[in-house]
C-alpha positions as CSV (number, residue, x, y, z in Angstrom):
1,M,-207.0,-43.3,-132.4
2,K,-207.4,-40.7,-135.2
3,A,-204.3,-38.6,-135.6
4,S,-204.8,-34.8,-135.4
5,F,-203.0,-32.4,-137.7
6,P,-202.8,-28.6,-137.8
7,S,-205.8,-27.1,-139.7
8,L,-205.6,-24.5,-142.4
9,E,-206.4,-21.9,-139.8
10,F,-202.8,-22.3,-138.5
11,Y,-201.4,-21.2,-141.8
12,Q,-203.9,-18.5,-142.1
13,D,-203.0,-17.1,-138.6
14,N,-199.3,-17.3,-139.6
15,S,-200.0,-15.4,-142.8
16,N,-202.0,-12.8,-141.0
17,L,-199.3,-12.3,-138.3
18,K,-196.7,-11.8,-141.1
19,W,-198.9,-9.0,-142.7
20,I,-199.5,-7.4,-139.3
21,I,-195.8,-7.2,-138.6
22,L,-195.2,-5.8,-142.1
23,A,-197.9,-3.2,-141.6
24,V,-196.6,-2.2,-138.1
25,S,-193.1,-1.9,-139.5
26,I,-194.3,0.4,-142.3
27,I,-196.3,2.6,-139.9
28,I,-193.3,2.9,-137.5
29,S,-191.0,3.8,-140.4
30,A,-193.4,6.3,-141.9
31,G,-194.0,7.9,-138.5
32,S,-190.3,8.1,-137.7
33,V,-189.5,9.7,-141.0
34,Y,-192.4,12.2,-140.7
35,F,-191.6,13.3,-137.1
36,T,-187.8,13.3,-137.7
37,D,-188.4,15.5,-140.8
38,I,-190.4,17.9,-138.7
39,L,-187.7,18.0,-136.1
40,V,-185.0,18.5,-138.8
41,G,-186.9,21.4,-140.3
42,R,-187.3,23.1,-136.9
43,L,-183.6,22.6,-136.2
44,K,-182.6,24.0,-139.6
45,E,-184.7,27.2,-138.8
46,R,-183.1,27.4,-135.4
47,E,-179.6,27.0,-136.7
48,R,-180.2,29.7,-139.4
49,D,-181.5,32.0,-136.8
50,Q,-178.3,31.3,-134.8
51,V,-176.1,32.0,-137.8
52,K,-178.1,35.2,-138.4
53,L,-177.4,36.3,-134.9
54,F,-173.8,35.3,-135.3
55,A,-173.6,37.4,-138.5
56,R,-175.3,40.4,-136.8
57,A,-172.8,40.1,-134.0
58,L,-169.9,40.2,-136.4
59,E,-171.5,43.2,-138.1
60,Y,-171.9,45.1,-134.9
61,T,-168.3,44.1,-133.9
62,I,-167.0,45.7,-137.1
63,N,-169.2,48.7,-137.1
64,N,-169.6,49.5,-133.3
65,N,-166.5,49.1,-131.1
66,D,-168.4,50.3,-128.0
67,I,-170.4,47.1,-127.7
68,L,-167.5,44.8,-128.5
69,F,-167.8,42.8,-125.2
70,I,-171.5,41.9,-126.0
71,T,-170.9,40.8,-129.6
72,E,-167.8,38.8,-128.7
73,E,-169.9,36.8,-126.2
74,I,-172.5,36.1,-128.9
75,I,-169.9,35.0,-131.3
76,S,-168.3,32.7,-128.8
77,K,-171.7,31.0,-128.3
78,N,-171.5,29.5,-131.8
79,N,-169.7,26.3,-130.9
80,S,-171.5,23.8,-133.1
81,I,-172.5,25.3,-136.5
82,P,-169.6,25.4,-139.1
83,T,-169.3,28.9,-140.6
84,I,-167.0,30.7,-143.0
85,N,-166.8,34.5,-143.3
86,T,-165.7,35.9,-146.6
87,N,-165.4,39.4,-148.2
88,S,-167.0,40.6,-151.4
89,N,-164.0,39.1,-153.3
90,D,-164.7,35.7,-151.9
91,S,-161.6,35.7,-149.8
92,I,-161.8,33.7,-146.6
93,L,-161.5,36.0,-143.6
94,Y,-162.7,33.8,-140.7
95,Y,-163.9,30.3,-140.1
96,N,-165.4,28.6,-137.1
97,N,-166.2,25.0,-136.0
98,L,-164.3,23.3,-138.8
99,D,-161.9,20.4,-138.2
100,V,-158.7,22.1,-139.3
101,D,-155.5,20.4,-138.1
102,S,-152.8,22.7,-136.9
103,S,-150.2,20.5,-138.5
104,W,-151.5,21.2,-142.0
105,S,-149.6,23.3,-144.4
106,A,-151.0,26.6,-145.5
107,R,-151.8,25.2,-148.9
108,H,-153.6,22.2,-147.5
109,K,-155.5,24.3,-145.1
110,Q,-156.6,26.7,-147.9
111,N,-157.7,23.8,-150.1
112,F,-159.7,22.4,-147.3
113,L,-161.4,25.7,-146.5
114,R,-162.2,26.2,-150.2
115,A,-163.8,22.8,-150.4
116,E,-165.8,23.5,-147.3
117,L,-166.9,26.9,-148.7
118,A,-168.0,25.4,-152.0
119,D,-170.0,22.8,-150.0
120,M,-171.6,25.6,-147.9
121,K,-172.5,27.6,-151.0
122,Q,-174.4,24.6,-152.3
123,T,-176.2,24.0,-149.0
124,Y,-177.6,27.4,-147.9
125,P,-177.6,31.0,-149.2
126,P,-175.2,33.2,-147.3
127,I,-176.1,35.8,-144.7
128,E,-175.0,39.3,-145.7
129,I,-173.0,41.6,-143.4
130,V,-173.1,45.3,-144.3
131,L,-169.9,47.2,-143.5
132,K,-170.4,50.8,-142.4
133,V,-168.1,53.7,-141.3
134,P,-168.8,53.9,-137.5
135,E,-169.0,57.7,-137.4
136,T,-171.1,58.3,-140.5
137,Q,-172.7,54.9,-141.0
138,E,-171.8,55.1,-144.6
139,V,-171.7,51.7,-146.3
140,F,-168.3,50.9,-147.7
141,G,-168.5,47.1,-148.3
142,K,-170.0,43.8,-147.6
143,Q,-169.1,40.4,-146.1
144,Y,-170.8,37.1,-146.2
145,V,-171.3,34.3,-143.7
146,Y,-171.7,30.8,-145.2
147,Y,-172.7,27.9,-143.1
148,K,-173.8,24.2,-143.2
149,N,-175.6,21.8,-140.9
150,S,-174.2,21.1,-137.5
151,F,-173.0,17.6,-136.7
152,L,-176.2,17.0,-134.6
153,L,-178.5,18.1,-137.5
154,T,-176.5,15.9,-140.0
155,Q,-177.0,12.9,-137.7
156,L,-180.8,13.6,-137.4
157,T,-181.0,13.9,-141.2
158,V,-179.3,10.5,-141.7
159,Y,-181.1,8.8,-138.8
160,P,-184.4,8.0,-140.5
161,Y,-182.6,6.2,-143.4
162,I,-180.6,4.2,-140.9
163,Q,-183.8,3.3,-139.1
164,L,-185.5,2.3,-142.3
165,L,-182.5,0.1,-143.2
166,V,-182.7,-1.6,-139.7
167,L,-186.4,-2.1,-140.0
168,A,-186.0,-3.5,-143.5
169,I,-183.5,-6.0,-142.3
170,F,-185.8,-6.9,-139.3
171,G,-188.7,-7.3,-141.7
172,F,-186.6,-9.5,-144.1
173,I,-185.4,-11.7,-141.2
174,S,-189.0,-12.0,-139.8
175,Y,-190.2,-13.0,-143.3
176,L,-187.6,-15.7,-143.5
177,A,-188.4,-16.9,-140.0
178,F,-192.1,-17.2,-140.8
179,S,-191.5,-18.8,-144.1
180,Y,-189.1,-21.3,-142.5
181,S,-191.6,-22.0,-139.7
182,R,-194.4,-22.5,-142.2
183,R,-192.4,-24.9,-144.4
184,A,-191.3,-26.8,-141.3
185,E,-194.9,-27.1,-140.1
186,Q,-196.0,-28.3,-143.6
187,D,-193.2,-30.9,-143.5
188,R,-194.4,-32.2,-140.1
189,V,-197.9,-32.4,-141.5
190,W,-196.8,-34.4,-144.5
191,V,-194.7,-36.7,-142.3
192,G,-197.7,-37.2,-140.0
193,L,-200.0,-38.0,-142.9
194,T,-197.5,-40.4,-144.3
195,K,-197.1,-42.2,-141.0
196,E,-200.9,-42.3,-140.6
197,T,-201.3,-43.8,-144.1
198,A,-198.7,-46.4,-143.4
199,H,-200.4,-47.3,-140.1
200,Q,-203.8,-47.6,-141.9
201,L,-202.2,-49.8,-144.5
202,G,-200.6,-52.1,-142.0
203,T,-203.8,-54.0,-141.0
204,P,-205.1,-54.8,-144.5
205,I,-201.6,-55.8,-145.6
206,S,-201.3,-58.2,-142.6
207,S,-204.7,-59.6,-143.6
208,L,-203.6,-60.1,-147.2
209,M,-200.5,-61.9,-146.1
210,A,-202.6,-64.3,-144.0
211,W,-204.8,-64.9,-147.0
212,I,-201.8,-65.7,-149.1
213,E,-200.8,-68.4,-146.7
214,V,-204.3,-69.8,-146.7
215,L,-204.3,-69.9,-150.5
216,R,-200.9,-71.6,-150.6
217,D,-202.2,-74.4,-148.4
218,D,-205.4,-74.8,-150.5
219,P,-204.9,-78.0,-152.6
220,E,-207.7,-76.9,-155.0
221,I,-205.7,-74.0,-156.4
222,S,-203.4,-75.4,-159.1
223,N,-201.9,-72.1,-160.4
224,K,-199.4,-71.2,-157.6
225,G,-197.6,-68.6,-159.7
226,I,-200.4,-66.1,-159.2
227,I,-200.1,-66.6,-155.5
228,E,-196.4,-65.9,-155.7
229,E,-196.9,-62.7,-157.7
230,L,-199.4,-61.5,-155.2
231,D,-197.0,-62.3,-152.4
232,K,-194.3,-60.2,-154.1
233,D,-196.7,-57.2,-154.4
234,I,-197.8,-57.5,-150.8
235,K,-194.1,-57.7,-149.6
236,K,-193.4,-54.5,-151.6
237,L,-196.3,-52.7,-149.8
238,Q,-195.0,-54.0,-146.5
239,M,-191.6,-52.7,-147.3
240,V,-193.0,-49.3,-148.0
241,T,-195.0,-49.1,-144.8
242,E,-192.0,-50.3,-142.7
243,R,-190.0,-47.3,-143.9
244,F,-192.4,-45.0,-142.0
């Protein structure tokens, strides 16, 4: 019976599947980055609006004591966006939603807040608070509210890159798996071809061995050395076929 082996279509299908997985991974990655970027942009706008409202509440608290209860409620609602309030001399007056340990020394706390303030200055422009005399509404100074991304927004900003890394690892593992599968299948094909070749050689070798015996018994052949050399070659072929 004729042995059957995988055709070239098998390798072509494997190759096509590998490219399909790569294309799907790229589409998923690009789509994830695109939509996450849109979401991050909207959250940035929303957080800036919240900080603006927070700054206006501080401004109203300073300039209008009669609506203190309303502005204090607005201020208390900011429980996620880190902020620092400074005066025109860049002195820190107030901070919110920063991980300040109560056990820190005053110097350590001040250094931490200064580092956070420098980071906020590089992240977003400040929101200005205009100070006015309540009775005359005359401007007598300014304060500034600095802020940076909330923890949630920071996570969303980093998330696409983590996802890209995971997809890259997945793609690399998939590539290795397909490559290993293809090499293993090729090895099986070569082993099958070798066995089939050995099987096909078995019959003529047996026939040649029989003819050698016939020639040995033939009294008309005087040069027996040729027969012995042929016998050695046939035995070598037989040894090769027996290995498979």
